[in-house]
XYZ file of C-alpha atoms in Angstrom:
624
model
C 137.967 69.138 112.933
C 135.563 67.381 115.277
C 132.031 67.356 113.800
C 129.222 68.857 115.848
C 126.625 66.506 117.305
C 124.046 68.438 115.275
C 124.781 70.858 112.413
C 124.298 74.546 113.162
C 122.415 76.887 110.874
C 124.332 80.060 109.953
C 122.685 82.866 107.974
C 123.747 86.223 106.523
C 120.705 88.343 105.661
C 121.089 91.447 103.512
C 118.598 93.696 101.778
C 118.869 91.750 98.499
C 120.090 88.245 99.277
C 119.739 85.830 102.198
C 122.686 83.450 102.432
C 122.469 80.211 104.395
C 124.788 77.331 105.281
C 125.067 74.447 107.709
C 128.148 74.457 109.912
C 128.890 70.767 110.409
C 132.242 71.264 112.193
C 134.109 74.358 113.399
C 134.688 76.511 110.295
C 133.226 73.990 107.865
C 130.169 75.323 106.012
C 128.170 72.916 103.830
C 125.045 73.231 101.682
C 125.639 76.968 101.175
C 122.814 78.697 99.301
C 121.959 82.267 98.350
C 118.255 83.128 98.056
C 116.767 86.367 96.742
C 114.841 88.120 99.501
C 112.273 89.320 96.972
C 111.321 85.698 96.231
C 110.138 85.103 99.805
C 107.404 86.817 101.794
C 109.356 87.012 105.044
C 112.355 85.687 106.918
C 110.539 82.532 108.027
C 109.600 81.714 104.434
C 113.209 82.143 103.283
C 114.717 80.007 106.020
C 112.005 77.371 105.535
C 112.790 77.246 101.813
C 116.450 76.642 102.556
C 115.770 73.961 105.159
C 113.204 72.314 102.889
C 115.883 71.679 100.286
C 118.180 69.857 102.698
C 118.350 66.202 103.650
C 116.456 65.463 106.845
C 118.548 66.751 109.731
C 118.120 68.047 113.282
C 119.163 71.643 113.967
C 119.272 72.833 117.552
C 121.283 76.046 117.323
C 121.364 78.884 114.787
C 123.032 82.252 114.316
C 121.721 84.979 112.034
C 123.737 87.999 110.955
C 121.379 90.632 109.592
C 121.860 94.008 107.914
C 120.029 95.831 110.647
C 120.545 97.120 114.194
C 119.525 94.441 116.706
C 118.046 96.047 119.803
C 115.759 93.774 121.763
C 113.437 91.022 120.578
C 111.790 92.707 117.577
C 113.953 92.929 114.455
C 112.948 95.371 111.702
C 115.222 95.514 108.655
C 116.294 99.022 107.652
C 116.640 98.389 103.903
C 113.939 95.744 103.464
C 110.430 95.055 104.750
C 111.133 91.897 106.742
C 110.551 91.978 110.486
C 110.205 89.294 113.133
C 110.341 88.478 116.845
C 113.477 86.527 117.735
C 111.695 84.453 120.376
C 108.663 83.696 118.205
C 110.940 82.770 115.303
C 112.948 80.440 117.542
C 109.755 78.707 118.637
C 108.335 78.443 115.088
C 111.559 76.897 113.825
C 111.881 74.594 116.826
C 115.418 75.696 117.693
C 116.860 75.652 121.193
C 119.047 78.693 120.518
C 118.658 81.514 118.009
C 121.280 84.259 118.098
C 120.599 87.358 115.991
C 123.312 89.999 115.570
C 124.114 92.875 113.277
C 125.890 91.580 110.171
C 128.884 93.862 110.593
C 129.205 92.895 114.241
C 129.490 89.307 113.010
C 131.938 90.278 110.265
C 134.037 92.163 112.822
C 134.318 89.038 114.979
C 135.742 87.192 111.962
C 138.639 89.617 111.441
C 141.066 88.116 114.004
C 140.446 84.720 112.399
C 141.351 85.772 108.830
C 144.555 84.378 107.382
C 146.936 86.472 105.273
C 145.460 84.852 102.141
C 141.958 85.994 103.115
C 142.736 89.719 103.008
C 144.519 92.076 100.597
C 146.353 95.168 101.794
C 145.802 98.435 99.945
C 148.535 101.020 100.440
C 151.117 101.257 103.196
C 150.981 101.014 106.971
C 151.492 98.219 109.454
C 149.176 97.075 112.268
C 149.998 97.523 115.939
C 149.056 94.634 118.169
C 146.950 94.636 120.166
C 145.022 97.661 118.873
C 141.511 98.633 117.881
C 140.395 97.413 114.436
C 137.861 99.247 112.240
C 135.492 97.732 109.695
C 133.198 99.131 107.038
C 131.693 97.921 103.814
C 129.128 98.758 101.162
C 126.249 96.645 99.938
C 122.547 97.356 100.361
C 123.739 99.898 102.938
C 126.985 100.972 104.582
C 127.935 98.791 107.516
C 130.337 100.063 110.176
C 131.789 98.204 113.141
C 134.986 97.710 115.067
C 136.842 95.458 117.476
C 138.313 96.470 120.816
C 140.956 94.170 122.288
C 140.066 92.694 125.684
C 141.952 90.512 128.115
C 140.253 87.334 126.907
C 139.557 88.206 123.272
C 137.691 90.980 121.488
C 134.644 93.165 122.050
C 132.679 93.885 118.866
C 130.999 97.258 118.392
C 127.448 97.267 117.090
C 127.158 100.673 115.414
C 125.146 102.520 112.796
C 128.137 104.597 111.688
C 126.988 104.478 108.075
C 124.403 107.123 108.941
C 126.965 109.803 109.802
C 126.555 112.961 107.742
C 128.262 113.144 104.345
C 130.608 116.113 103.764
C 131.712 116.893 100.185
C 135.399 117.153 99.284
C 135.287 119.043 95.964
C 132.947 120.699 93.455
C 131.911 117.383 91.947
C 130.858 116.046 95.324
C 129.063 119.321 96.122
C 127.006 118.718 92.979
C 126.166 115.222 94.224
C 125.099 116.609 97.594
C 122.829 119.209 95.991
C 121.268 116.519 93.808
C 120.706 114.243 96.837
C 119.109 117.097 98.774
C 116.271 117.053 96.252
C 115.235 113.677 97.717
C 116.634 113.593 101.240
C 116.806 116.228 103.968
C 119.716 114.349 105.560
C 122.393 112.872 103.314
C 124.476 110.260 105.082
C 127.462 108.333 103.790
C 125.139 105.323 103.398
C 122.992 107.271 100.916
C 126.011 107.312 98.585
C 128.227 104.385 99.612
C 125.733 101.633 98.767
C 124.118 100.011 95.754
C 121.347 102.598 95.632
C 123.993 105.256 96.324
C 125.914 104.303 93.184
C 122.729 104.764 91.186
C 122.030 108.140 92.836
C 125.560 109.385 92.180
C 125.383 108.247 88.549
C 122.232 110.323 87.987
C 123.769 113.279 89.830
C 126.986 113.202 87.781
C 125.048 112.781 84.533
C 123.094 115.937 85.373
C 126.344 117.672 86.375
C 127.907 116.709 83.018
C 124.820 117.777 81.073
C 124.065 114.319 79.660
C 120.966 112.161 79.894
C 121.161 109.433 82.518
C 120.204 105.925 81.496
C 118.208 103.554 83.693
C 121.236 101.685 85.010
C 121.460 99.466 88.065
C 124.457 99.472 90.381
C 125.943 96.311 88.770
C 125.507 97.902 85.314
C 127.284 101.078 86.447
C 130.150 99.083 87.954
C 130.509 96.861 84.882
C 130.606 99.819 82.463
C 133.091 101.666 84.674
C 135.477 98.719 84.888
C 135.260 98.234 81.123
C 135.946 101.938 80.491
C 132.810 102.068 78.342
C 131.024 105.083 79.901
C 132.597 108.305 81.182
C 129.842 109.056 83.702
C 129.993 105.489 85.076
C 133.768 105.781 85.383
C 133.420 109.061 87.256
C 130.761 107.503 89.507
C 132.969 104.585 90.527
C 135.920 106.906 91.046
C 133.890 109.147 93.370
C 132.568 106.075 95.172
C 136.082 104.835 95.986
C 137.182 108.308 97.068
C 134.213 108.734 99.402
C 134.872 105.317 100.883
C 138.433 106.442 101.599
C 137.126 109.455 103.510
C 134.628 107.332 105.462
C 137.378 104.826 106.314
C 139.698 107.619 107.418
C 136.994 109.120 109.624
C 136.500 105.715 111.242
C 140.247 105.298 111.750
C 140.662 108.579 113.648
C 137.399 108.077 115.561
C 138.394 104.665 116.890
C 142.164 105.115 116.928
C 142.216 101.971 114.786
C 145.947 101.229 114.684
C 145.075 97.564 114.137
C 143.913 98.503 110.648
C 140.769 99.299 108.705
C 139.082 96.397 106.904
C 136.757 96.800 103.907
C 134.009 94.224 103.372
C 130.516 94.273 101.928
C 129.277 93.157 98.542
C 130.721 95.879 96.301
C 134.435 96.516 96.962
C 135.671 92.888 96.984
C 134.309 92.563 93.439
C 136.310 95.536 92.156
C 139.598 93.635 92.295
C 142.763 95.498 91.319
C 140.783 98.561 90.229
C 140.154 99.391 93.883
C 143.902 99.240 94.613
C 144.512 101.893 91.879
C 141.474 103.990 92.823
C 141.546 107.236 94.872
C 140.632 105.235 98.003
C 144.026 105.228 99.730
C 144.897 108.803 98.695
C 141.638 110.060 100.194
C 142.215 107.887 103.266
C 145.508 109.684 103.882
C 144.137 113.142 103.028
C 143.568 114.205 106.626
C 145.317 117.563 106.936
C 147.164 117.774 110.241
C 146.466 114.081 110.825
C 147.897 112.811 107.541
C 150.918 111.208 109.213
C 148.566 109.685 111.812
C 146.480 107.812 109.219
C 149.427 106.934 106.957
C 150.612 104.532 109.660
C 147.255 102.698 109.647
C 146.961 99.819 107.149
C 143.841 99.208 105.077
C 142.709 95.775 103.879
C 140.072 94.347 101.551
C 138.455 91.173 102.908
C 138.667 88.435 100.276
C 137.378 85.494 102.357
C 134.054 84.344 100.820
C 132.419 83.244 104.122
C 133.818 85.804 106.562
C 130.397 86.765 107.980
C 129.582 83.083 108.526
C 132.845 82.704 110.464
C 132.017 85.661 112.733
C 128.408 84.590 113.341
C 129.651 81.103 114.182
C 132.146 82.530 116.694
C 129.401 84.534 118.420
C 127.117 81.475 118.544
C 129.913 79.336 119.995
C 130.594 81.909 122.714
C 126.886 82.057 123.515
C 126.598 78.285 123.817
C 129.629 78.129 126.113
C 127.993 80.763 128.310
C 124.749 78.785 128.427
C 126.531 75.557 129.312
C 128.435 77.079 132.211
C 125.563 79.281 133.349
C 128.167 81.858 134.364
C 126.098 84.718 133.044
C 122.892 83.791 134.849
C 122.170 85.961 137.876
C 119.275 83.792 139.057
C 121.459 80.667 139.042
C 123.947 82.508 141.220
C 121.066 83.508 143.476
C 119.980 79.855 143.778
C 123.515 78.792 144.721
C 123.628 81.385 147.490
C 120.153 80.441 148.725
C 120.772 76.690 149.074
C 121.919 76.794 152.756
C 118.608 78.392 153.785
C 116.339 76.019 151.854
C 114.410 73.078 153.219
C 115.646 69.606 152.170
C 112.870 69.313 149.560
C 113.523 72.781 148.163
C 117.241 71.943 147.972
C 116.406 69.059 145.644
C 114.538 71.449 143.367
C 117.493 73.864 143.461
C 119.970 71.105 142.615
C 117.805 69.964 139.697
C 117.566 73.508 138.305
C 121.317 74.069 138.628
C 122.066 70.749 136.932
C 119.631 71.192 134.026
C 118.557 74.854 133.755
C 117.657 74.708 130.089
C 115.584 71.535 130.540
C 113.625 73.185 133.359
C 112.645 76.027 131.015
C 110.631 73.665 128.842
C 109.345 71.197 131.445
C 105.876 71.467 133.059
C 105.634 71.611 136.841
C 104.730 67.929 137.090
C 107.918 66.914 135.280
C 110.078 69.254 137.410
C 108.531 67.854 140.592
C 109.057 64.256 139.399
C 112.696 64.884 138.438
C 113.437 66.532 141.799
C 111.415 63.916 143.708
C 109.251 66.529 145.432
C 105.617 67.611 145.368
C 104.339 70.301 143.009
C 103.600 72.722 145.897
C 107.281 72.404 146.871
C 108.275 73.629 143.414
C 106.010 76.661 143.867
C 107.439 77.350 147.347
C 110.950 77.168 145.892
C 110.067 79.738 143.204
C 108.493 82.100 145.726
C 111.496 81.811 148.014
C 113.494 83.486 145.218
C 111.083 86.423 145.018
C 109.094 85.014 142.079
C 105.316 84.943 141.933
C 105.280 81.355 140.714
C 106.777 78.925 138.211
C 105.974 81.010 135.127
C 107.650 84.079 136.593
C 110.640 81.971 137.661
C 111.022 80.595 134.127
C 110.953 84.109 132.650
C 113.779 85.180 134.957
C 115.698 81.993 134.253
C 115.347 82.468 130.485
C 116.455 86.085 130.762
C 119.478 85.036 132.802
C 120.486 82.303 130.377
C 120.278 84.599 127.348
C 121.754 87.750 128.882
C 124.867 89.180 127.233
C 126.469 91.225 130.037
C 128.775 89.171 132.263
C 128.563 89.756 135.993
C 131.834 89.506 137.879
C 133.471 90.676 141.087
C 137.170 91.534 141.244
C 138.946 91.497 144.591
C 140.725 94.713 145.581
C 144.387 94.092 146.423
C 146.814 96.008 148.630
C 149.147 96.377 145.630
C 146.495 98.076 143.458
C 147.211 101.564 142.193
C 144.616 104.276 142.773
C 143.428 103.912 139.173
C 143.072 100.144 139.592
C 141.310 100.631 142.915
C 138.788 103.035 141.379
C 138.177 100.785 138.388
C 137.585 97.727 140.582
C 135.220 99.503 142.972
C 133.191 100.915 140.087
C 133.239 97.604 138.236
C 132.128 95.642 141.280
C 129.293 98.084 141.911
C 128.154 97.918 138.273
C 128.195 94.104 138.380
C 126.143 94.078 141.570
C 123.592 96.457 140.029
C 123.175 94.122 137.051
C 122.592 91.213 139.425
C 119.889 93.101 141.321
C 118.257 94.119 138.034
C 117.800 90.441 137.182
C 116.553 89.596 140.691
C 113.800 92.217 140.876
C 110.292 90.959 140.287
C 107.811 93.106 138.375
C 104.774 92.057 140.395
C 106.578 92.724 143.678
C 107.609 96.202 142.506
C 104.064 97.011 141.421
C 102.648 95.708 144.719
C 105.107 97.794 146.754
C 104.415 100.941 144.725
C 100.661 100.524 145.116
C 101.004 100.121 148.886
C 103.209 103.222 149.160
C 101.058 105.322 146.845
C 97.934 104.573 148.895
C 99.564 104.985 152.292
C 98.412 107.578 154.759
C 101.810 107.433 156.460
C 105.080 105.625 155.714
C 107.736 104.531 158.214
C 111.217 103.673 156.890
C 113.030 101.381 159.347
C 116.683 100.364 159.111
C 119.599 99.815 161.426
C 123.357 100.324 161.450
C 124.993 101.290 158.165
C 121.631 101.152 156.368
C 120.184 104.034 158.375
C 121.264 106.441 155.623
C 119.036 104.523 153.181
C 116.013 105.132 155.400
C 116.906 108.807 155.711
C 117.282 109.124 151.932
C 113.876 107.486 151.474
C 112.272 109.886 153.959
C 113.664 112.864 152.061
C 112.343 111.569 148.720
C 108.858 110.654 149.881
C 108.317 113.835 151.906
C 108.549 115.653 148.569
C 105.400 113.829 147.458
C 103.475 115.296 150.375
C 103.289 111.936 152.148
C 103.740 111.911 155.908
C 106.774 109.738 156.603
C 109.586 109.160 159.040
C 112.995 107.484 159.094
C 113.526 105.420 162.210
C 116.969 103.917 162.925
C 116.987 103.440 166.722
C 115.778 99.943 167.770
C 113.798 101.184 170.770
C 112.099 103.940 168.792
C 111.328 101.485 165.996
C 109.261 99.295 168.301
C 107.460 102.316 169.770
C 106.776 103.784 166.296
C 105.372 100.488 165.046
C 102.955 100.485 167.969
C 101.101 103.542 166.665
C 100.756 102.406 163.035
C 97.268 102.098 161.588
C 95.540 100.081 158.828
C 96.350 102.661 156.110
C 100.027 102.913 157.083
C 103.014 101.185 155.514
C 106.356 100.334 157.095
C 109.332 99.815 154.762
C 111.928 97.611 156.453
C 115.438 97.823 155.004
C 117.817 95.045 156.020
C 120.639 93.350 154.108
C 120.452 90.125 156.125
C 116.751 90.145 156.950
C 117.571 88.597 160.335
C 117.766 91.594 162.710
C 115.505 90.654 165.710
C 114.319 94.228 166.369
C 113.241 94.686 162.746
C 111.436 91.347 162.735
C 109.609 92.483 165.878
C 108.601 95.694 164.056
C 107.031 93.586 161.285
C 104.998 91.546 163.777
C 103.738 94.682 165.562
C 102.903 96.394 162.264
C 100.845 93.432 161.092
C 99.051 93.275 164.434
C 98.129 96.946 163.964
C 96.807 96.277 160.426
C 99.666 98.020 158.639
C 101.342 96.665 155.493
C 105.049 95.766 155.305
C 107.384 96.280 152.361
C 110.798 94.636 152.752
C 114.040 95.415 150.925
C 116.138 92.442 151.910
C 117.803 89.157 150.973
C 115.939 86.170 149.605
C 115.385 83.246 151.953
C 115.498 85.591 154.969
C 112.910 85.623 157.781
C 112.056 89.201 156.862
C 111.334 88.213 153.240
C 108.908 85.543 154.416
C 107.015 87.953 156.717
C 106.582 90.940 154.359
C 103.566 91.762 152.185
C 105.822 92.837 149.301
C 109.488 91.849 148.978
C 112.160 93.484 146.823
C 115.070 91.057 146.738
C 118.627 92.408 147.052
C 121.168 89.595 147.337
C 124.761 90.757 147.651
C 127.536 89.027 149.567
C 129.761 91.585 151.240
C 132.495 91.115 153.839
C 131.271 93.514 156.531
C 134.067 92.366 158.861
C 136.687 94.187 156.793
C 134.779 97.222 155.514
C 131.414 98.930 155.634
C 128.745 97.564 153.232
C 129.365 100.112 150.476
C 127.900 98.239 147.504
C 124.909 96.918 149.455
C 123.906 100.427 150.513
C 124.070 101.612 146.903
C 121.819 98.724 145.857
C 119.284 99.562 148.569
C 119.364 103.231 147.572
C 118.647 102.247 143.965
C 115.643 100.197 145.064
C 114.355 103.254 146.955
C 114.790 105.239 143.722
C 112.735 102.647 141.837
C 109.931 102.972 144.368
C 110.138 106.776 144.297
C 109.932 106.857 140.500
C 106.972 104.495 140.590
C 105.056 106.592 143.122
C 105.920 109.785 141.235
C 104.539 108.332 138.007
C 101.212 107.718 139.743
C 100.973 111.228 141.145
C 100.308 114.592 139.559
C 102.918 117.270 139.118
C 102.848 119.766 142.027
C 101.537 123.306 141.716
C 103.960 126.232 141.725
C 103.434 126.637 145.498
C 104.313 122.991 146.121
C 100.747 121.831 146.889
C 99.141 118.879 145.155
C 96.196 119.683 142.860
C 92.970 117.792 143.545
C 92.443 117.096 139.824
C 94.837 117.269 136.897
C 94.965 120.740 135.400
C 94.356 121.031 131.622
C 97.561 120.322 129.741
C 99.410 119.322 132.911
C 101.330 116.092 132.587
C 102.440 113.760 135.338
C 106.117 114.103 136.103
C 108.499 112.774 138.691
C 109.795 115.612 140.915
C 113.550 115.462 140.773
C 113.649 111.790 139.801
C 114.413 110.351 136.378
C 114.507 106.830 135.012
C 117.486 105.555 133.041
C 117.535 103.504 129.861
C 118.075 99.740 130.034
C 121.661 98.621 130.623
C 121.594 95.755 128.174
C 120.011 94.570 124.978
C 118.691 91.112 124.318
C 120.225 89.642 121.157
C 119.571 85.932 121.483
C 116.953 83.494 122.628
C 117.238 79.958 123.952
C 114.683 77.491 125.136
C-alpha cells in the first residue's frame, strides 16, 4: 500500500459513540478511538478531543459517516442533539475537504469490498451478480440502505427505510404494538429494532406476561437473554430477531435484492451464533406467495470491524478524484467553452482557474491577478463575462461546481441504437444539460430580470428561427398576468416593434448564439428608446454584453444535423423561471380574471398555472 501524502480523518458518528481513525494508506486505519458522545458538547468538541490526542500531523481531507439523513449543509442528528454546518465545520477544522454522508450509505459502499472472511452467511441462498444489494442494521436506530450496480461501479441509496410502519405478525407482537401506542402515535420498525426498541419491547413483554419489569438497559437485556437467565429477556431477543427478519424480507422484495441482504449495526454482530439459530431466517422466508422468491436471496452478517470506515474512505476517494479532474464542475466546462471568445488577458485568467481551481477559491483577487499576470479589473471582467456579478459570486459558483455530486455527461446517439436506447439517451442528454444550466444561472441576474419584467408596462419577446416557439410560449404565459406583451419572430417586424418601445417597456431577446445581427439591432434601438433589455443567451456573446440583465444558457448543439431540441427546452425552462418569479410578486387573480388593487383578506399570492420543483441535487460535501 502506498501511504497518502497526508493522513485522512475517517469518522463514524452514532447516537452513543463517535469512532475516529486516521487512514494513512488505502484501507489502513491507525489511531482508532471510540469516544462517548455524551462526554462532548458537540461534534466539534469530539473531533477536537480525538485530534488533540494525536501526534502533530496535517490533515487535509476527512470523511464523516453519521447516523442521520444528510440533506444539504445543515446536519441535525435524529437520535442525538448534535447539529452543525458542514461548511462552517470544514473551516473551523481547517480541512480542504469534508465529506459528510449517512452512515448506512457509507456502510453500503463497503459491501463490494468485503472478503468472505468479513461476512457470515445465515441460511441458504446464493447471490446473483450483478444484482441489487440490500443493507440494514440496528444500533441507536435502524439504518437501511442498498447498492445498485452501475456500469462503472455502484450507486448507494441514502434512505430512511427504518421509519417504515411496523406490522405485527402474531399476538405477542400485537401486544408490543399496543404498548408502544401508549407512547407513540406512529410505531416504525426503528422504534423496536434499536437499542431503545429492545428496552421498549422488554417492558411490553413483561406487562404481557404479568411480571414486573426491571430497569434494564439494552446490553443488560441482551446479556441475560444470551445467558438464558431471564424468560422475558429471552422472549425480547427472540422477537427482536424475528422482526429483523421481516424487515430484511421487506427490503429484499422492495429492492429486488438478489445480490443479498447484509446485516450490520451495533447489535446483531455481537449476538454471534445465537443469531444464526434465531427466528431471523425463518421470518425472512415467511413471505406467503413470495416465499420461494426470498428463499433464493442470501442473508449475511457483517463481521468486519471497520466496514463503515472502508465505505466512507471509498466515498472520500471518489470525491477527491472528481475534484482533481474537475469533471463534475459545470462552470469549469463553461470556462473551457468560453476561451475562444475571451481577450488575451482574460484567457490567462481562464487558464489559471482551469489549472488550479481549488487554489483560486481561497486566493484574494490580488493573488489571482498576480498569478495570471493581469490587472485586478481584468479578473473582474473575466468573472462578469461568465454571468457572475463579481469575484465573490464566481467563487460561490466554482465551489458549488467542485463539490456537486451529480455528474453531467452527454451521450452521442448512434444509428444502431434501439428505440429504448434512443429515448434514454435523449432524455439523459436533456437532463444533463438542465443540470449545467442550473449551475450557470446567477441569482442576481434572475432577480434583476424578474424586477424589470414585473415593473414593465409592456413586454416584447423577440426570437428568430427555431427559437420563435420560445417567444410564443413566453407571450402566452405573461399575458395571463395581465401584462401587455407580444411575441415577435420576423426580423423586419422586430426592428419596427423596437422603434415604438418606451422607457417603461422591456424587450426579452432570446438567442442561442447571441450573434444574430437583427436581434443586436433590436437591442440598440430599444436602448435608444429608453427600454430595458433582458437576454437569454450564451456567455461571451455580443448580446450578453449589451443586455441589462443576462440569463446564461450555454449548450453546444450541432444544428447542422438536427434542430436545436435541447437548447429550446433550456430556453423554455428559463422562461418558466421568470414566469414563476413574476407570479410570486403578483396577487392571485379574482374569479373574473381581473387583478385586485389590494390583497383581499386571507388571499395568498399564488402562481397561476405555474409551479416550482424541488432541487435536483443535495450537497453532501464541502471543499475549499
